[in-house]
Amino acid sequence: MSIQKQSPWSLSTKNVVVIGIGAVLYGLLSYATNFIPVGGNSLRPAIVILTLIGALFGPLVGFFAGLIGNIIVDLFSGQIWINWDVGNGVIGLFAGFAYLLKGLDLSNGRIKGIHYLWIILLNFAGNVVGLIGATLYDAATGTPIETTLAGWSLPSIIVNTAWSATLGLLLIAAIAKRNSSMAGLEIGK
Amino acid sequence: MKKLNFQYIHGNSALHRLDARTKLALLIIWYISVILFVDMRVLLIFFIGGLSLFLLSGIPFGRIRFMMGFLISFVVMMGILTNLFTPSYAGKYVEIQHQLVTIAGRTLTKETAFYSLTLMVKYLAVFPMAILFILTTNPSRLSSSLNGMGITYKITYALNIALRYLPDVQRDFNHISYAQQARGLNLQGGGPRFGRKVRALLAILFPLLLSSLDRVETVTNAMELRGFGSRRKRTWYRATTFTSLDYLFLGLSALLLAGSIMLKMWVLPGFWYPF
Amino acid sequence: MKPIISIQDVTYTYPRVKHPTIRQINLDIYPGEKILIAGPSGSGKSTLARCINGLIPHSYKGELQGAVMIDGKPITEMPIVEISEKVGTILQDPEGQFIGLSVAEDVAFGLENREVPQREMEVQVKAALERVGMVQYMDGSPQELSGGEKQKVALAGILTIDPEVLLLDEPLANLDPVSGLQMMELMERIHKQAGKTVIIVEHRIEDVIAYGVDRIVLMVDGAIVADLPAAQMLSSGLLKEAGIRHPLYLEALHQVGCSYTADDLPLRVDEVDVEETAPIVSRWLSNGENEASIEAASGHDRNTDETLPIISFHGVHFGYEPHVQVLSEVSFAIQPGERVALLGHNGAGKSTLSQLMLGMYQPTKGSIAINGKNASGMNIAERGRQIGYVMQNPNHMLSQDTVLAEILLGPKHSGFSQEEIGRSVDHALAICDLAGYRNWPISALSHGQKKRLTIASVLAMNPKLLLLDEPTAGQDYRHYREMMAFIDGLSKQGIALVMVTHDMHLAMEYTDRALVLSKGRIVADTSTMALLANEDRLTGSQLRPSSLYELGKRLALKQPDRLIRRYIAEERKGSAQYEEA
Ligand SMILES: Nc1ncnc2c1ncn2[C@@H]1O[C@H](COP(=O)(O)OP(=O)(O)OP(=O)(O)O)[C@@H](O)[C@H]1O
Ligand SMILES: Nc1ncnc2c1ncn2[C@@H]1O[C@H](COP(=O)(O)OP(=O)(O)OP(=O)(O)O)[C@@H](O)[C@H]1O
Ligand SMILES: [Mg+2]
Ligand SMILES: [Mg+2]
């Protein structure tokens, strides 16, 4: 028997827990791996958590995991950048659109080659919208757009997408393989 | 992984006693007010005002030295980038600009240089309020407060879960790393620092994800067994209530907002520079 | 009377699993009953419990046939909240179910979800915590509690909801002997005073039976094979057939030659008929072997010549936080081939000490030496080649996806040949009875199976010192026996064994020396036998002699420990014959 695909838009208890624990993973790993600082931001390998959580649980969960995860980083580092919190949420949101792709069903290990391409595109789009959106807010407050783009958005967009397209896809493939191999279990001799 | 801690400090100052909602409102009003101005004089007042509030809270300065240093390096870099990419940006605000230097055919103006200084102060002016919020707001009271502001409890409870499982996930991280090392995986020695860190991270990441997904199941079950999510509302054991202190601060914040808006509209609408 | 829980012809198959895990279960439970569910590890006890509290089918999808009714209403038609108002559960894993940020918030969790006003909640939370004796920890956070304390808090949490049925999945697994008794006493009080229905899943049946149960339900391989009152179940021998140990004093009486019917079987030590039994026991003790042969059979020849210790502690101090000492002034040394029990109350610092051995933390004062060399410069990988460490909570240790991958992790890095690896892995799997599960994902294992997997994965590495934190908690007797017999064989080949345990009889059977920790200090370092025959010493450290010792005392034997020695010697002979056969 396989497991049915859940509705990604309901706030079921499970989704609430995934948001919480996904946020912890994202926040913790972001903070732990900020050994690659770039400008005010850091290039976080942890972004792959959002890539994966999104693909596994959908846009709603992805959004809040990104948002709360970044709030946790704020609580560690002692600074609050609401626009970047929302920006990270948007990255998770787009990563979560992957869940809606037809034929993709990670909890039963179903994924095709084309899906990987889509996942890269969606994550790229999420970074563009989320991070440029966040800098637009900075620009609106008086910082020249050139500064915000070159200083923060563009390097992060490129590096984040690179992490998602490599490590992120690797994780997704590994999870898919694991879940597909978990069928027809039998106690052996 | 070293044990990470939130910046929150236990205490009983007036700021500690304020409801998180009040502080959030104050923080947002402070953000808006700072954003309104491109006037160094006002921004400096905000910065100094914020710093003095910080001193009033009784938290030693040493506590924020590191973050302050980090922020300063951040704004300096932003200032440099601004001068580099848009050397005559101040043209947006002033008609005549005075040349400061010309390098490789690009002219940096005095006005732009001063503008980037103003920007730097602007970011600095936000900082004291943000750090005060974080230092004096008990994270574990945030979810009930946010719920009190009308955000559905299912979202705010996710924050509670995040706080609850932070130490556990961190311990998972360490245990996985120990367990792998104990079985011969060398995560500590050899290779350059950066490569070593990435390698160690990779070895731990996948197991950590799996254990976290398992944890999701257990926690979900435990919560459902105790009736989470069955109703539209819930109460909070740790709910906070407004006191007169909150009303006082809310009143003051409203005044601040109104004052800032009037000042911006009628008195100091534009970019101020001393020459 | 109508049953409060009625399970009719239930068969359940987990998603992705081919065959049903529990089959054709029929069980009626009446209001006010107290029931013990026993069975080997992996027999489906937790699965049955999930059918009672509604996690099956509401959370575990899978395929459920038959009907489960609570108060006459089918469980499929009740949302899980409604079920939880009738059935309060304590899950097997004490870690995952602590949801609140502090003890008080956790106890209040169910009330919050039912929209109880704040004021009222405060009163109820306090009252519930008072009942389990945890009020002083009210503001403590979950990380600061030991396993046993977490279980008490969980119990307080369901008490506030006041369900009619309490369902406890292995509530004693992590408790020290005294806390275990307190927990059972508390359950009995709730059962008696409030007339609650209580369902307990437990391997430590002796502790449960001592406080009285109405019935024992025995599960084997996913089916109920017997459902009888305690006395009948014990006199039928069905438990032993299923590989489950009878209470120790009963085993001994059986060994001595006393036989009982369901009518006269003593369910507690103090029900043993002294006049009738004492002469039989004394006769048994006086005939047969002389003192020396008992001595010889009861332990290994202790390695008395001073060789280089494998590991030694010198005045070690340690605390997780700067101002809280967890270990103080700990010194000891362990020789090759020694078998040592590390005993102590919940929170004494046993697991902490183990983690220091492996280098997961560094002492704040004092030093540790491994093979005579100061260990402060050695990393975990180097220490891991010498010390095979099995952590208390298997979930903290398992990091791979499948059973096989987990066991292979160590040998893969150890430089053995492919063939050697294959052999030692197969062997380890067989010892721990997991051979049939080699391709299973770890998340589909029962709790006891996970624990055995951690043991198997360490055995596959051929360490010099085996450091086992509660190896037998949550195991049935057969599995426990097979694993320990193998480990015992290893120690004959010169491998040292350090075992953390709350099971005094296990310590006596398999170790020669005991270290007792109390509040972070070593309060005793003597021969296990001498320690366990010294009741005052034990109770001072929240420990308790086994029921065998109590039997000896009740029968007014001059040296109760002689009974223990003799019994162990006989049992050893028995199992040697069993192995030869
Ligand atoms: N979530 C699951 N998915 C698939 N199979 C499972 C799952 N949980 C348990 N099983 C399998 O079902 C069987 C019974 O497990 P269960 O946890 O009910 O045993 P148990 O009697 O409680 O054992 P223990 O005493 O070790 O806790 C085991 O063989 C286990 O592998
Ligand atoms: N990671 C930690 N951080 C802070 N305190 C801890 C930590 N782990 C354990 N403690 C505390 O240290 C003390 C010793 O804990 P430890 O786990 O070593 O006890 P134990 O003897 O193994 O108990 P048990 O029999 O319950 O397993 C306890 O008071 C516990 O609360
Ligand atoms: Mg179980
Ligand atoms: Mg322990």
Short mmCIF file of C-alpha atoms in Angstrom, two decimals, chain C residues 134-466:
data_model
loop_
_atom_site.label_atom_id
_atom_site.label_comp_id
_atom_site.label_asym_id
_atom_site.label_seq_id
_atom_site.Cartn_x
_atom_site.Cartn_y
_atom_site.Cartn_z
CA MET C 134 7.18 17.01 40.32
CA VAL C 135 6.01 20.44 41.51
CA GLN C 136 9.50 21.67 42.27
CA TYR C 137 10.46 21.13 38.61
CA MET C 138 7.55 23.25 37.37
CA ASP C 139 9.69 25.78 35.53
CA GLY C 140 12.38 23.34 34.44
CA SER C 141 12.93 22.72 30.75
CA PRO C 142 12.82 19.28 29.13
CA GLN C 143 16.57 18.97 28.60
CA GLU C 144 17.12 19.23 32.33
CA LEU C 145 15.05 16.17 33.20
CA SER C 146 16.21 12.58 33.30
CA GLY C 147 14.23 9.93 31.41
CA GLY C 148 12.24 8.90 34.42
CA GLU C 149 11.25 12.43 35.29
CA LYS C 150 10.01 12.99 31.77
CA GLN C 151 7.73 10.01 32.16
CA LYS C 152 6.25 11.41 35.34
CA VAL C 153 5.56 14.73 33.63
CA ALA C 154 3.87 12.91 30.77
CA LEU C 155 1.66 11.18 33.28
CA ALA C 156 0.73 14.49 34.90
CA GLY C 157 -0.19 15.74 31.43
CA ILE C 158 -2.79 13.04 30.93
CA LEU C 159 -4.07 13.33 34.49
CA THR C 160 -5.26 16.87 33.77
CA ILE C 161 -7.41 15.55 30.95
CA ASP C 162 -8.83 12.90 33.27
CA PRO C 163 -9.40 10.13 30.71
CA GLU C 164 -11.14 6.91 31.68
CA VAL C 165 -8.38 4.73 30.31
CA LEU C 166 -4.65 5.10 30.89
CA LEU C 167 -2.45 3.42 28.29
CA LEU C 168 1.24 3.17 29.17
CA ASP C 169 3.80 1.79 26.73
CA GLU C 170 6.80 0.61 28.75
CA PRO C 171 6.65 3.21 31.50
CA LEU C 172 9.43 1.52 33.49
CA ALA C 173 12.07 1.00 30.81
CA ASN C 174 14.28 3.87 31.92
CA LEU C 175 13.54 4.03 35.61
CA ASP C 176 15.86 3.08 38.42
CA PRO C 177 14.47 0.40 40.75
CA VAL C 178 13.14 2.82 43.34
CA SER C 179 11.55 5.18 40.80
CA GLY C 180 10.06 2.14 39.09
CA LEU C 181 8.33 1.16 42.29
CA GLN C 182 7.13 4.71 42.84
CA MET C 183 5.69 4.80 39.34
CA MET C 184 3.82 1.53 39.85
CA GLU C 185 2.58 2.70 43.22
CA LEU C 186 1.30 5.87 41.65
CA MET C 187 -0.48 3.92 38.94
CA GLU C 188 -2.04 1.67 41.51
CA ARG C 189 -3.26 4.69 43.47
CA ILE C 190 -4.85 6.21 40.41
CA HIS C 191 -6.35 2.89 39.50
CA LYS C 192 -7.83 2.32 42.95
CA GLN C 193 -8.88 5.82 43.95
CA ALA C 194 -10.27 7.06 40.68
CA GLY C 195 -11.36 3.70 39.32
CA LYS C 196 -9.47 4.20 36.07
CA THR C 197 -8.89 1.47 33.56
CA VAL C 198 -5.16 0.91 33.22
CA ILE C 199 -3.37 -0.85 30.35
CA ILE C 200 0.36 -1.36 30.77
CA VAL C 201 2.76 -2.71 28.15
CA GLU C 202 5.91 -3.78 29.96
CA HIS C 203 8.86 -6.17 29.93
CA ARG C 204 9.56 -5.74 33.62
CA ILE C 205 6.58 -7.88 34.54
CA GLU C 206 7.78 -8.60 38.04
CA ASP C 207 7.36 -4.96 39.07
CA VAL C 208 3.93 -4.73 37.49
CA ILE C 209 2.57 -7.94 38.95
CA ALA C 210 3.74 -7.02 42.44
CA TYR C 211 1.13 -4.28 42.51
CA GLY C 212 -1.59 -6.49 41.16
CA VAL C 213 -3.10 -6.89 37.70
CA ASP C 214 -6.42 -8.38 36.72
CA ARG C 215 -5.20 -10.07 33.58
CA ILE C 216 -2.09 -10.64 31.53
CA VAL C 217 -2.47 -10.59 27.78
CA LEU C 218 0.34 -12.42 26.02
CA MET C 219 1.24 -11.53 22.45
CA VAL C 220 3.47 -13.58 20.21
CA ASP C 221 4.13 -12.82 16.56
CA GLY C 222 1.25 -10.42 16.22
CA ALA C 223 -1.41 -12.61 17.78
CA ILE C 224 -2.82 -12.94 21.26
CA VAL C 225 -1.90 -16.41 22.46
CA ALA C 226 -3.24 -16.18 25.98
CA ASP C 227 -5.38 -13.89 28.09
CA LEU C 228 -5.43 -15.07 31.69
CA PRO C 229 -5.37 -13.84 35.27
CA ALA C 230 -1.80 -13.41 36.51
CA ALA C 231 -1.66 -16.53 38.67
CA GLN C 232 -3.01 -18.75 35.94
CA MET C 233 -0.73 -17.26 33.36
CA LEU C 234 2.30 -17.84 35.55
CA SER C 235 1.40 -21.37 36.45
CA SER C 236 0.66 -22.27 32.83
CA GLY C 237 4.24 -21.71 31.71
CA LEU C 238 3.06 -19.91 28.58
CA LEU C 239 5.15 -16.84 29.30
CA LYS C 240 8.33 -18.86 29.43
CA GLU C 241 7.43 -20.60 26.24
CA ALA C 242 7.21 -17.19 24.62
CA GLY C 243 10.66 -16.31 25.93
CA ILE C 244 9.61 -14.09 28.79
CA ARG C 245 11.07 -14.42 32.25
CA HIS C 246 8.90 -15.05 35.27
CA PRO C 247 9.49 -12.98 38.34
CA LEU C 248 12.90 -13.90 39.64
CA TYR C 249 11.86 -15.30 42.99
CA LEU C 250 9.41 -17.60 41.20
CA GLU C 251 12.13 -18.82 38.87
CA ALA C 252 14.22 -19.61 41.90
CA LEU C 253 11.42 -21.40 43.68
CA HIS C 254 10.85 -23.41 40.56
CA GLN C 255 14.53 -24.27 40.42
CA VAL C 256 14.38 -25.39 44.02
CA GLY C 257 11.55 -27.71 43.24
CA CYS C 258 8.50 -25.90 44.56
CA SER C 259 5.58 -26.12 42.21
CA TYR C 260 2.42 -24.11 42.30
CA THR C 261 -1.04 -24.19 40.89
CA ALA C 262 -2.97 -21.10 39.95
CA ASP C 263 -4.59 -21.11 43.38
CA ASP C 264 -1.52 -20.99 45.58
CA LEU C 265 0.99 -19.17 43.41
CA PRO C 266 2.53 -16.27 45.33
CA LEU C 267 2.29 -13.06 43.28
CA ARG C 268 4.63 -11.17 45.57
CA VAL C 269 7.62 -12.20 47.59
CA ASP C 270 5.74 -11.58 50.79
CA GLU C 271 3.06 -14.04 49.76
CA VAL C 272 5.52 -16.92 49.74
CA ASP C 273 4.55 -19.46 52.35
CA VAL C 274 7.54 -19.48 54.70
CA GLU C 275 6.80 -22.59 56.68
CA GLU C 276 6.37 -24.72 53.66
CA THR C 277 9.15 -23.28 51.55
CA ALA C 278 11.99 -22.57 53.95
CA PRO C 279 12.87 -26.21 54.59
CA ILE C 280 12.88 -27.02 50.88
CA VAL C 281 15.17 -24.15 50.12
CA SER C 282 17.58 -24.93 52.94
CA ARG C 283 17.76 -28.52 51.85
CA TRP C 284 18.48 -27.43 48.31
CA LEU C 285 21.16 -25.10 49.47
CA SER C 286 22.87 -27.66 51.64
CA ASN C 287 22.98 -30.55 49.22
CA GLY C 288 24.87 -30.41 45.98
CA GLU C 289 28.01 -28.44 45.44
CA ASN C 290 30.16 -27.08 48.13
CA GLU C 291 30.92 -23.44 48.60
CA ALA C 292 33.97 -23.45 46.33
CA SER C 293 32.24 -24.74 43.28
CA ILE C 294 29.47 -22.21 43.67
CA GLU C 295 32.11 -19.57 43.88
CA ALA C 296 33.85 -20.88 40.79
CA ALA C 297 30.69 -21.07 38.77
CA SER C 298 29.48 -17.67 39.78
CA GLY C 299 32.13 -15.61 38.09
CA HIS C 300 35.13 -15.48 35.86
CA ASP C 301 38.51 -15.82 37.41
CA ARG C 302 39.16 -12.28 38.17
CA ASN C 303 42.18 -10.83 36.55
CA THR C 304 44.19 -9.98 39.64
CA ASP C 305 47.66 -9.36 38.21
CA GLU C 306 48.01 -5.70 37.46
CA THR C 307 48.22 -5.22 33.73
CA LEU C 308 47.85 -1.96 31.88
CA PRO C 309 44.27 -0.76 32.31
CA ILE C 310 42.30 -0.18 29.12
CA ILE C 311 40.83 2.95 30.54
CA SER C 312 41.37 4.86 33.75
CA PHE C 313 39.88 8.00 35.27
CA HIS C 314 41.93 10.15 37.60
CA GLY C 315 40.02 12.65 39.73
CA VAL C 316 37.64 13.56 36.91
CA HIS C 317 35.19 16.43 37.36
CA PHE C 318 32.61 17.45 34.84
CA GLY C 319 29.54 19.67 34.41
CA TYR C 320 27.49 20.63 31.35
CA GLU C 321 26.98 24.11 32.73
CA PRO C 322 29.77 25.99 34.52
CA HIS C 323 28.19 25.93 37.97
CA VAL C 324 26.47 22.56 38.02
CA GLN C 325 28.77 19.64 38.80
CA VAL C 326 27.49 16.41 37.28
CA LEU C 327 30.57 14.31 38.08
CA SER C 328 32.97 14.97 40.93
CA GLU C 329 36.26 13.35 41.80
CA VAL C 330 35.68 10.20 39.75
CA SER C 331 38.60 7.74 39.74
CA PHE C 332 38.74 4.11 38.65
CA ALA C 333 40.60 1.82 36.26
CA ILE C 334 39.38 -1.05 34.13
CA GLN C 335 41.60 -4.00 33.19
CA PRO C 336 41.27 -6.12 30.05
CA GLY C 337 38.72 -8.87 30.46
CA GLU C 338 37.07 -7.24 33.45
CA ARG C 339 33.29 -7.19 33.69
CA VAL C 340 32.02 -4.10 35.44
CA ALA C 341 28.52 -2.88 36.25
CA LEU C 342 27.95 0.85 36.48
CA LEU C 343 24.98 1.39 38.75
CA GLY C 344 23.16 4.41 40.13
CA HIS C 345 19.89 6.30 40.38
CA ASN C 346 18.27 8.24 37.52
CA GLY C 347 20.37 11.28 36.84
CA ALA C 348 23.41 10.03 38.78
CA GLY C 349 25.69 10.70 35.84
CA LYS C 350 26.18 7.24 34.35
CA SER C 351 25.52 8.23 30.77
CA THR C 352 27.57 11.36 31.23
CA LEU C 353 30.49 9.28 32.44
CA SER C 354 30.17 7.01 29.42
CA GLN C 355 30.23 9.97 27.10
CA LEU C 356 33.38 11.26 28.75
CA MET C 357 35.04 7.92 28.08
CA LEU C 358 34.35 8.30 24.41
CA GLY C 359 35.52 11.89 24.36
CA MET C 360 32.18 13.46 23.48
CA TYR C 361 32.90 15.85 26.32
CA GLN C 362 36.14 16.73 28.05
CA PRO C 363 36.61 16.64 31.83
CA THR C 364 36.74 20.07 33.45
CA LYS C 365 39.30 18.76 35.93
CA GLY C 366 41.28 15.55 36.17
CA SER C 367 42.32 13.26 33.34
CA ILE C 368 41.42 10.10 31.48
CA ALA C 369 43.96 7.61 30.16
CA ILE C 370 43.38 4.98 27.49
CA ASN C 371 45.86 2.11 27.35
CA GLY C 372 48.01 4.12 29.70
CA LYS C 373 48.20 7.14 27.42
CA ASN C 374 46.59 10.43 28.31
CA ALA C 375 43.45 10.61 26.20
CA SER C 376 43.01 14.35 26.04
CA GLY C 377 44.72 14.44 22.65
CA MET C 378 42.77 11.55 21.17
CA ASN C 379 39.77 12.29 19.03
CA ILE C 380 36.56 10.32 19.04
CA ALA C 381 37.57 8.22 16.05
CA GLU C 382 40.71 7.00 17.79
CA ARG C 383 38.85 6.23 20.97
CA GLY C 384 36.10 4.54 19.02
CA ARG C 385 38.57 1.92 17.79
CA GLN C 386 39.13 0.86 21.39
CA ILE C 387 35.72 1.46 22.91
CA GLY C 388 32.48 0.20 21.46
CA TYR C 389 29.81 2.43 22.95
CA VAL C 390 26.09 1.71 22.83
CA MET C 391 24.11 4.78 23.80
CA GLN C 392 21.11 4.67 26.11
CA ASN C 393 18.63 6.00 23.58
CA PRO C 394 19.01 4.14 20.28
CA ASN C 395 17.60 7.10 18.40
CA HIS C 396 20.66 9.10 19.36
CA MET C 397 22.94 6.66 17.65
CA LEU C 398 21.24 5.38 14.56
CA SER C 399 22.14 7.55 11.63
CA GLN C 400 21.80 5.40 8.54
CA ASP C 401 18.83 4.49 6.47
CA THR C 402 18.59 0.73 6.63
CA VAL C 403 19.58 -1.91 9.13
CA LEU C 404 22.40 -3.20 6.95
CA ALA C 405 23.83 0.24 6.22
CA GLU C 406 23.90 0.98 9.91
CA ILE C 407 25.84 -2.15 10.79
CA LEU C 408 28.23 -1.67 7.89
CA LEU C 409 29.10 1.87 8.88
CA GLY C 410 31.75 0.89 11.41
CA PRO C 411 33.43 -2.08 9.70
CA LYS C 412 33.60 -0.14 6.42
CA HIS C 413 36.08 2.27 7.98
CA SER C 414 38.05 -0.28 9.90
CA GLY C 415 40.18 -1.78 7.15
CA PHE C 416 38.85 -5.32 7.39
CA SER C 417 38.64 -7.43 4.26
CA GLN C 418 35.33 -7.75 2.47
CA GLU C 419 35.00 -11.31 3.64
CA GLU C 420 35.71 -10.51 7.26
CA ILE C 421 33.20 -7.72 7.16
CA GLY C 422 30.54 -9.96 5.70
CA ARG C 423 31.14 -12.57 8.35
CA SER C 424 31.15 -10.26 11.34
CA VAL C 425 28.05 -8.46 10.08
CA ASP C 426 26.12 -11.67 9.60
CA HIS C 427 27.20 -12.83 12.98
CA ALA C 428 26.17 -9.60 14.69
CA LEU C 429 22.80 -9.67 12.95
CA ALA C 430 22.20 -13.21 14.07
CA ILE C 431 23.16 -12.55 17.69
CA CYS C 432 20.73 -9.67 17.88
CA ASP C 433 18.00 -11.50 16.00
CA LEU C 434 17.74 -8.99 13.20
CA ALA C 435 18.83 -11.13 10.27
CA GLY C 436 15.34 -11.05 8.78
CA TYR C 437 15.29 -7.28 8.89
CA ARG C 438 18.56 -6.52 7.16
CA ASN C 439 16.94 -4.53 4.37
CA TRP C 440 14.35 -2.80 6.53
CA PRO C 441 14.39 0.93 7.04
CA ILE C 442 15.28 1.75 10.61
CA SER C 443 12.17 3.84 11.12
CA ALA C 444 10.01 0.73 10.78
CA LEU C 445 11.68 -1.10 13.67
CA SER C 446 10.15 -1.47 17.10
CA HIS C 447 11.90 0.28 19.98
CA GLY C 448 13.55 -2.89 21.26
CA GLN C 449 14.69 -3.82 17.76
CA LYS C 450 16.36 -0.44 17.40
CA LYS C 451 18.23 -1.00 20.62
CA ARG C 452 19.43 -4.39 19.44
CA LEU C 453 20.54 -2.84 16.20
CA THR C 454 22.80 -0.42 18.04
CA ILE C 455 24.31 -3.35 19.91
CA ALA C 456 24.79 -5.32 16.71
CA SER C 457 26.49 -2.40 15.02
CA VAL C 458 28.97 -2.08 17.85
CA LEU C 459 29.62 -5.81 18.08
CA ALA C 460 30.47 -5.80 14.38
CA MET C 461 33.43 -3.56 15.12
CA ASN C 462 35.34 -5.88 17.47
CA PRO C 463 36.18 -3.30 20.12
CA LYS C 464 38.54 -3.87 23.08
CA LEU C 465 36.10 -2.45 25.59
CA LEU C 466 32.35 -2.76 25.31
#
